[in-house]
JSON list of C-alpha atoms in Angstrom, two decimals:
[
{"chain": "A", "resi": 1, "resn": "ILE", "atom": "CA", "xyz": [-24.12, -11.51, 6.96]},
{"chain": "A", "resi": 2, "resn": "THR", "atom": "CA", "xyz": [-22.62, -14.03, 4.49]},
{"chain": "A", "resi": 3, "resn": "TYR", "atom": "CA", "xyz": [-20.81, -12.85, 1.22]},
{"chain": "A", "resi": 4, "resn": "TYR", "atom": "CA", "xyz": [-21.21, -14.66, -2.03]},
{"chain": "A", "resi": 5, "resn": "ARG", "atom": "CA", "xyz": [-18.71, -13.75, -4.92]},
{"chain": "A", "resi": 6, "resn": "LEU", "atom": "CA", "xyz": [-19.88, -14.75, -8.44]},
{"chain": "A", "resi": 7, "resn": "GLN", "atom": "CA", "xyz": [-17.23, -14.67, -11.27]},
{"chain": "A", "resi": 8, "resn": "GLU", "atom": "CA", "xyz": [-18.43, -13.26, -14.69]},
{"chain": "A", "resi": 9, "resn": "THR", "atom": "CA", "xyz": [-17.65, -15.64, -17.42]},
{"chain": "A", "resi": 10, "resn": "TYR", "atom": "CA", "xyz": [-18.19, -15.62, -21.19]},
{"chain": "A", "resi": 11, "resn": "LYS", "atom": "CA", "xyz": [-18.47, -19.07, -22.98]},
{"chain": "A", "resi": 12, "resn": "GLY", "atom": "CA", "xyz": [-17.04, -20.61, -19.71]},
{"chain": "A", "resi": 13, "resn": "ILE", "atom": "CA", "xyz": [-14.05, -18.18, -19.75]},
{"chain": "A", "resi": 14, "resn": "PRO", "atom": "CA", "xyz": [-13.60, -16.01, -16.75]},
{"chain": "A", "resi": 15, "resn": "VAL", "atom": "CA", "xyz": [-13.86, -12.19, -17.26]},
{"chain": "A", "resi": 16, "resn": "TYR", "atom": "CA", "xyz": [-10.83, -10.72, -15.47]},
{"chain": "A", "resi": 17, "resn": "GLY", "atom": "CA", "xyz": [-11.80, -8.68, -12.55]},
{"chain": "A", "resi": 18, "resn": "CYS", "atom": "CA", "xyz": [-15.51, -8.85, -13.18]},
{"chain": "A", "resi": 19, "resn": "THR", "atom": "CA", "xyz": [-17.60, -10.15, -10.29]},
{"chain": "A", "resi": 20, "resn": "ILE", "atom": "CA", "xyz": [-20.89, -9.73, -8.61]},
{"chain": "A", "resi": 21, "resn": "VAL", "atom": "CA", "xyz": [-20.93, -9.77, -4.65]},
{"chain": "A", "resi": 22, "resn": "LEU", "atom": "CA", "xyz": [-24.11, -10.70, -2.80]},
{"chain": "A", "resi": 23, "resn": "ALA", "atom": "CA", "xyz": [-24.59, -9.90, 0.94]},
{"chain": "A", "resi": 24, "resn": "ALA", "atom": "CA", "xyz": [-27.10, -12.08, 2.43]},
{"chain": "A", "resi": 25, "resn": "ASP", "atom": "CA", "xyz": [-28.51, -12.23, 6.01]},
{"chain": "A", "resi": 26, "resn": "GLU", "atom": "CA", "xyz": [-29.06, -15.34, 8.27]},
{"chain": "A", "resi": 27, "resn": "ASN", "atom": "CA", "xyz": [-32.29, -16.03, 6.33]},
{"chain": "A", "resi": 28, "resn": "GLY", "atom": "CA", "xyz": [-30.65, -15.88, 3.01]},
{"chain": "A", "resi": 29, "resn": "SER", "atom": "CA", "xyz": [-32.30, -12.77, 1.92]},
{"chain": "A", "resi": 30, "resn": "VAL", "atom": "CA", "xyz": [-29.99, -10.51, -0.20]},
{"chain": "A", "resi": 31, "resn": "GLN", "atom": "CA", "xyz": [-29.19, -7.28, 1.65]},
{"chain": "A", "resi": 32, "resn": "ARG", "atom": "CA", "xyz": [-26.68, -5.74, -0.83]},
{"chain": "A", "resi": 33, "resn": "ILE", "atom": "CA", "xyz": [-25.28, -6.45, -4.31]},
{"chain": "A", "resi": 34, "resn": "HIS", "atom": "CA", "xyz": [-22.25, -5.05, -5.90]},
{"chain": "A", "resi": 35, "resn": "ALA", "atom": "CA", "xyz": [-21.58, -5.80, -9.49]},
{"chain": "A", "resi": 36, "resn": "ASN", "atom": "CA", "xyz": [-18.64, -4.93, -11.66]},
{"chain": "A", "resi": 37, "resn": "VAL", "atom": "CA", "xyz": [-19.60, -6.77, -14.85]},
{"chain": "A", "resi": 38, "resn": "VAL", "atom": "CA", "xyz": [-19.40, -5.94, -18.64]},
{"chain": "A", "resi": 39, "resn": "ASP", "atom": "CA", "xyz": [-20.99, -6.70, -21.89]},
{"chain": "A", "resi": 40, "resn": "ILE", "atom": "CA", "xyz": [-18.83, -9.07, -24.00]},
{"chain": "A", "resi": 41, "resn": "PRO", "atom": "CA", "xyz": [-19.55, -8.70, -27.89]},
{"chain": "A", "resi": 42, "resn": "GLU", "atom": "CA", "xyz": [-20.80, -11.96, -29.53]},
{"chain": "A", "resi": 43, "resn": "ALA", "atom": "CA", "xyz": [-18.03, -11.67, -32.17]},
{"chain": "A", "resi": 44, "resn": "LEU", "atom": "CA", "xyz": [-15.15, -11.87, -29.76]},
{"chain": "A", "resi": 45, "resn": "ARG", "atom": "CA", "xyz": [-12.88, -14.79, -30.89]},
{"chain": "A", "resi": 46, "resn": "THR", "atom": "CA", "xyz": [-11.87, -17.19, -28.08]},
{"chain": "A", "resi": 47, "resn": "ASP", "atom": "CA", "xyz": [-10.20, -19.76, -30.19]},
{"chain": "A", "resi": 48, "resn": "LEU", "atom": "CA", "xyz": [-6.72, -17.92, -30.28]},
{"chain": "A", "resi": 49, "resn": "ASP", "atom": "CA", "xyz": [-3.75, -19.82, -28.86]},
{"chain": "A", "resi": 50, "resn": "MET", "atom": "CA", "xyz": [-0.30, -18.39, -27.70]},
{"chain": "A", "resi": 51, "resn": "SER", "atom": "CA", "xyz": [2.72, -20.50, -27.58]},
{"chain": "A", "resi": 52, "resn": "GLU", "atom": "CA", "xyz": [5.26, -20.18, -24.70]},
{"chain": "A", "resi": 53, "resn": "ALA", "atom": "CA", "xyz": [7.75, -18.73, -27.09]},
{"chain": "A", "resi": 54, "resn": "ASP", "atom": "CA", "xyz": [5.10, -15.96, -27.92]},
{"chain": "A", "resi": 55, "resn": "ALA", "atom": "CA", "xyz": [4.48, -15.18, -24.43]},
{"chain": "A", "resi": 56, "resn": "LYS", "atom": "CA", "xyz": [8.08, -14.90, -23.43]},
{"chain": "A", "resi": 57, "resn": "GLU", "atom": "CA", "xyz": [8.71, -12.68, -26.39]},
{"chain": "A", "resi": 58, "resn": "SER", "atom": "CA", "xyz": [5.73, -10.38, -25.59]},
{"chain": "A", "resi": 59, "resn": "ILE", "atom": "CA", "xyz": [6.93, -10.21, -21.85]},
{"chain": "A", "resi": 60, "resn": "GLN", "atom": "CA", "xyz": [10.41, -9.37, -23.01]},
{"chain": "A", "resi": 61, "resn": "LYS", "atom": "CA", "xyz": [9.35, -6.62, -25.60]},
{"chain": "A", "resi": 62, "resn": "TYR", "atom": "CA", "xyz": [7.27, -5.10, -22.84]},
{"chain": "A", "resi": 63, "resn": "LEU", "atom": "CA", "xyz": [10.05, -4.81, -20.38]},
{"chain": "A", "resi": 64, "resn": "GLU", "atom": "CA", "xyz": [12.21, -3.31, -23.23]},
{"chain": "A", "resi": 65, "resn": "ASP", "atom": "CA", "xyz": [9.54, -0.84, -24.08]},
{"chain": "A", "resi": 66, "resn": "LYS", "atom": "CA", "xyz": [9.36, 0.20, -20.40]},
{"chain": "A", "resi": 67, "resn": "GLY", "atom": "CA", "xyz": [13.17, 0.66, -20.49]},
{"chain": "A", "resi": 68, "resn": "LYS", "atom": "CA", "xyz": [13.65, -2.32, -18.17]},
{"chain": "A", "resi": 69, "resn": "PHE", "atom": "CA", "xyz": [16.48, -3.72, -20.38]},
{"chain": "A", "resi": 70, "resn": "GLU", "atom": "CA", "xyz": [18.31, -5.20, -17.36]},
{"chain": "A", "resi": 71, "resn": "MET", "atom": "CA", "xyz": [15.23, -7.16, -16.07]},
{"chain": "A", "resi": 72, "resn": "GLU", "atom": "CA", "xyz": [15.36, -10.81, -16.85]},
{"chain": "A", "resi": 73, "resn": "LEU", "atom": "CA", "xyz": [12.47, -13.15, -17.45]},
{"chain": "A", "resi": 74, "resn": "SER", "atom": "CA", "xyz": [13.59, -16.52, -15.92]},
{"chain": "A", "resi": 75, "resn": "ASP", "atom": "CA", "xyz": [10.09, -18.36, -16.05]},
{"chain": "A", "resi": 76, "resn": "PHE", "atom": "CA", "xyz": [6.44, -18.19, -16.33]},
{"chain": "A", "resi": 77, "resn": "GLU", "atom": "CA", "xyz": [3.53, -20.63, -15.60]},
{"chain": "A", "resi": 78, "resn": "SER", "atom": "CA", "xyz": [-0.17, -21.30, -15.30]},
{"chain": "A", "resi": 79, "resn": "LYS", "atom": "CA", "xyz": [-1.26, -19.80, -18.54]},
{"chain": "A", "resi": 80, "resn": "THR", "atom": "CA", "xyz": [-5.02, -19.41, -18.22]},
{"chain": "A", "resi": 81, "resn": "PRO", "atom": "CA", "xyz": [-7.42, -17.96, -20.84]},
{"chain": "A", "resi": 82, "resn": "VAL", "atom": "CA", "xyz": [-9.46, -14.81, -19.67]},
{"chain": "A", "resi": 83, "resn": "ILE", "atom": "CA", "xyz": [-11.41, -12.18, -21.10]},
{"chain": "A", "resi": 84, "resn": "TYR", "atom": "CA", "xyz": [-9.67, -8.77, -20.31]},
{"chain": "A", "resi": 85, "resn": "ALA", "atom": "CA", "xyz": [-12.38, -6.18, -20.32]},
{"chain": "A", "resi": 86, "resn": "PHE", "atom": "CA", "xyz": [-10.35, -3.15, -18.95]},
{"chain": "A", "resi": 87, "resn": "SER", "atom": "CA", "xyz": [-9.19, -2.06, -22.38]},
{"chain": "A", "resi": 88, "resn": "GLU", "atom": "CA", "xyz": [-11.30, 0.02, -24.99]},
{"chain": "A", "resi": 89, "resn": "THR", "atom": "CA", "xyz": [-13.00, -3.26, -26.02]},
{"chain": "A", "resi": 90, "resn": "PRO", "atom": "CA", "xyz": [-12.98, -6.74, -24.32]},
{"chain": "A", "resi": 91, "resn": "VAL", "atom": "CA", "xyz": [-10.21, -8.92, -25.69]},
{"chain": "A", "resi": 92, "resn": "PHE", "atom": "CA", "xyz": [-9.46, -12.62, -25.29]},
{"chain": "A", "resi": 93, "resn": "ALA", "atom": "CA", "xyz": [-6.09, -12.93, -23.36]},
{"chain": "A", "resi": 94, "resn": "TYR", "atom": "CA", "xyz": [-3.97, -15.16, -21.41]},
{"chain": "A", "resi": 95, "resn": "GLN", "atom": "CA", "xyz": [-3.26, -14.64, -17.66]},
{"chain": "A", "resi": 96, "resn": "MET", "atom": "CA", "xyz": [-0.04, -16.04, -16.06]},
{"chain": "A", "resi": 97, "resn": "GLU", "atom": "CA", "xyz": [2.52, -15.61, -13.51]},
{"chain": "A", "resi": 98, "resn": "ALA", "atom": "CA", "xyz": [6.00, -14.68, -14.50]},
{"chain": "A", "resi": 99, "resn": "VAL", "atom": "CA", "xyz": [9.17, -14.54, -12.64]},
{"chain": "A", "resi": 100, "resn": "ILE", "atom": "CA", "xyz": [11.02, -11.32, -13.55]},
{"chain": "A", "resi": 101, "resn": "ASP", "atom": "CA", "xyz": [14.33, -10.52, -11.78]},
{"chain": "A", "resi": 102, "resn": "GLN", "atom": "CA", "xyz": [13.29, -13.09, -9.01]},
{"chain": "A", "resi": 103, "resn": "GLU", "atom": "CA", "xyz": [10.09, -11.46, -8.32]},
{"chain": "A", "resi": 104, "resn": "LEU", "atom": "CA", "xyz": [6.62, -12.93, -9.02]},
{"chain": "A", "resi": 105, "resn": "TYR", "atom": "CA", "xyz": [4.39, -10.91, -11.52]},
{"chain": "A", "resi": 106, "resn": "GLU", "atom": "CA", "xyz": [0.93, -11.28, -12.73]},
{"chain": "A", "resi": 107, "resn": "VAL", "atom": "CA", "xyz": [0.83, -10.82, -16.56]},
{"chain": "A", "resi": 108, "resn": "VAL", "atom": "CA", "xyz": [-2.04, -10.74, -18.95]},
{"chain": "A", "resi": 109, "resn": "ILE", "atom": "CA", "xyz": [-1.29, -10.83, -22.65]},
{"chain": "A", "resi": 110, "resn": "ASP", "atom": "CA", "xyz": [-3.79, -10.21, -25.57]},
{"chain": "A", "resi": 111, "resn": "ALA", "atom": "CA", "xyz": [-4.03, -13.37, -27.54]},
{"chain": "A", "resi": 112, "resn": "ASP", "atom": "CA", "xyz": [-4.46, -11.65, -30.85]},
{"chain": "A", "resi": 113, "resn": "SER", "atom": "CA", "xyz": [-2.00, -8.69, -30.79]},
{"chain": "A", "resi": 114, "resn": "LYS", "atom": "CA", "xyz": [0.31, -10.42, -28.28]},
{"chain": "A", "resi": 115, "resn": "GLU", "atom": "CA", "xyz": [0.54, -7.06, -26.33]},
{"chain": "A", "resi": 116, "resn": "VAL", "atom": "CA", "xyz": [1.05, -7.23, -22.62]},
{"chain": "A", "resi": 117, "resn": "LEU", "atom": "CA", "xyz": [-2.07, -5.64, -21.04]},
{"chain": "A", "resi": 118, "resn": "LEU", "atom": "CA", "xyz": [-1.21, -5.91, -17.38]},
{"chain": "A", "resi": 119, "resn": "CYS", "atom": "CA", "xyz": [2.17, -6.55, -15.60]},
{"chain": "A", "resi": 120, "resn": "THR", "atom": "CA", "xyz": [2.04, -6.14, -11.86]},
{"chain": "A", "resi": 121, "resn": "THR", "atom": "CA", "xyz": [4.02, -7.42, -9.02]},
{"chain": "A", "resi": 122, "resn": "LYS", "atom": "CA", "xyz": [2.55, -9.98, -6.69]},
{"chain": "A", "resi": 123, "resn": "ASN", "atom": "CA", "xyz": [5.09, -9.29, -4.13]},
{"chain": "A", "resi": 124, "resn": "TYR", "atom": "CA", "xyz": [3.90, -7.09, -1.25]},
{"chain": "A", "resi": 125, "resn": "THR", "atom": "CA", "xyz": [6.31, -4.53, -0.14]},
{"chain": "A", "resi": 126, "resn": "GLU", "atom": "CA", "xyz": [4.61, -3.54, 2.97]},
{"chain": "A", "resi": 127, "resn": "MET", "atom": "CA", "xyz": [1.59, -4.80, 5.09]},
{"chain": "A", "resi": 128, "resn": "ALA", "atom": "CA", "xyz": [-0.46, -2.67, 7.49]},
{"chain": "A", "resi": 129, "resn": "THR", "atom": "CA", "xyz": [-3.75, -3.03, 9.48]},
{"chain": "A", "resi": 130, "resn": "ALA", "atom": "CA", "xyz": [-6.35, -0.45, 8.41]},
{"chain": "A", "resi": 131, "resn": "ARG", "atom": "CA", "xyz": [-9.36, 0.63, 10.40]},
{"chain": "A", "resi": 132, "resn": "GLY", "atom": "CA", "xyz": [-12.39, 2.53, 9.48]},
{"chain": "A", "resi": 133, "resn": "LYS", "atom": "CA", "xyz": [-16.18, 2.65, 10.15]},
{"chain": "A", "resi": 134, "resn": "ASP", "atom": "CA", "xyz": [-18.78, 0.46, 8.26]},
{"chain": "A", "resi": 135, "resn": "LYS", "atom": "CA", "xyz": [-22.29, 1.72, 7.23]},
{"chain": "A", "resi": 136, "resn": "ASP", "atom": "CA", "xyz": [-23.56, 1.01, 10.68]},
{"chain": "A", "resi": 137, "resn": "ASP", "atom": "CA", "xyz": [-20.98, 3.19, 12.27]},
{"chain": "A", "resi": 138, "resn": "ASN", "atom": "CA", "xyz": [-19.04, 0.33, 13.60]},
{"chain": "A", "resi": 139, "resn": "PHE", "atom": "CA", "xyz": [-15.17, 0.20, 13.63]},
{"chain": "A", "resi": 140, "resn": "VAL", "atom": "CA", "xyz": [-13.83, -2.63, 11.65]},
{"chain": "A", "resi": 141, "resn": "SER", "atom": "CA", "xyz": [-10.17, -3.66, 10.88]},
{"chain": "A", "resi": 142, "resn": "PHE", "atom": "CA", "xyz": [-8.58, -5.31, 7.74]},
{"chain": "A", "resi": 143, "resn": "THR", "atom": "CA", "xyz": [-5.23, -5.94, 6.26]},
{"chain": "A", "resi": 144, "resn": "ALA", "atom": "CA", "xyz": [-3.67, -3.68, 3.75]},
{"chain": "A", "resi": 145, "resn": "ASN", "atom": "CA", "xyz": [-0.91, -4.85, 1.50]},
{"chain": "A", "resi": 146, "resn": "GLN", "atom": "CA", "xyz": [1.05, -2.41, -0.57]},
{"chain": "A", "resi": 147, "resn": "LEU", "atom": "CA", "xyz": [2.11, -3.55, -3.92]},
{"chain": "A", "resi": 148, "resn": "ALA", "atom": "CA", "xyz": [3.96, -0.35, -5.22]},
{"chain": "A", "resi": 149, "resn": "GLU", "atom": "CA", "xyz": [4.15, 3.17, -4.06]},
{"chain": "A", "resi": 150, "resn": "ASP", "atom": "CA", "xyz": [0.60, 4.09, -5.05]},
{"chain": "A", "resi": 151, "resn": "SER", "atom": "CA", "xyz": [-1.03, 0.54, -5.23]},
{"chain": "A", "resi": 152, "resn": "TRP", "atom": "CA", "xyz": [-2.60, -1.44, -2.32]},
{"chain": "A", "resi": 153, "resn": "ILE", "atom": "CA", "xyz": [-4.86, -4.39, -1.82]},
{"chain": "A", "resi": 154, "resn": "LEU", "atom": "CA", "xyz": [-7.30, -4.20, 1.16]},
{"chain": "A", "resi": 155, "resn": "GLU", "atom": "CA", "xyz": [-8.24, -7.61, 2.38]},
{"chain": "A", "resi": 156, "resn": "ASP", "atom": "CA", "xyz": [-10.86, -8.75, 4.97]},
{"chain": "A", "resi": 157, "resn": "THR", "atom": "CA", "xyz": [-10.45, -12.51, 5.07]},
{"chain": "A", "resi": 158, "resn": "GLU", "atom": "CA", "xyz": [-12.80, -13.08, 7.91]},
{"chain": "A", "resi": 159, "resn": "ARG", "atom": "CA", "xyz": [-15.61, -11.76, 5.67]},
{"chain": "A", "resi": 160, "resn": "ASN", "atom": "CA", "xyz": [-14.04, -13.04, 2.40]},
{"chain": "A", "resi": 161, "resn": "MET", "atom": "CA", "xyz": [-13.65, -9.50, 0.82]},
{"chain": "A", "resi": 162, "resn": "ARG", "atom": "CA", "xyz": [-11.01, -7.73, -0.90]},
{"chain": "A", "resi": 163, "resn": "VAL", "atom": "CA", "xyz": [-10.68, -4.32, -2.65]},
{"chain": "A", "resi": 164, "resn": "TYR", "atom": "CA", "xyz": [-8.16, -3.60, -5.37]},
{"chain": "A", "resi": 165, "resn": "ASP", "atom": "CA", "xyz": [-7.64, -1.42, -8.33]},
{"chain": "A", "resi": 166, "resn": "ALA", "atom": "CA", "xyz": [-7.88, -3.11, -11.64]},
{"chain": "A", "resi": 167, "resn": "ALA", "atom": "CA", "xyz": [-7.43, -0.51, -14.16]},
{"chain": "A", "resi": 168, "resn": "LYS", "atom": "CA", "xyz": [-9.22, 2.09, -12.16]},
{"chain": "A", "resi": 169, "resn": "GLN", "atom": "CA", "xyz": [-12.10, -0.33, -11.59]},
{"chain": "A", "resi": 170, "resn": "SER", "atom": "CA", "xyz": [-12.79, -1.09, -8.00]},
{"chain": "A", "resi": 171, "resn": "GLU", "atom": "CA", "xyz": [-13.90, -4.42, -6.73]},
{"chain": "A", "resi": 172, "resn": "ILE", "atom": "CA", "xyz": [-15.30, -5.40, -3.36]}
]
């Protein structure tokens, strides 16, 4: 089986965490489809910009609101436009990587309100091998990376699959 992952986009902008995964047999026939896509309103503005100063201010305010006054934002990079669809309504946002207290974080900031929508570590704290049975009752193994006490990413790089929790939305 070959797996194909298609990224949902809106006006050429990726929709964060929204994909379609197709599983095809050796003849190219689709055997399974998993879709995690959303409808994006036509009126969604995608022409908003965010300065570096705005992004840094938003992240610093987020840290202070979380009571993390001692945490220091030292750098961020790769500001990428995305549609973030895990809030009440989809919003145009910017995804970036930020170095906070010498740890790498993924941050998504609403381009209009400048609110931090997501701030999660990209540093794994523990790695383990997980095993389980597939739909054909065969044992399979894959890597599980712990991000936080209650947050894991499960990866099967051999079959190009991963499972994670994006605002309580699963992706395979």
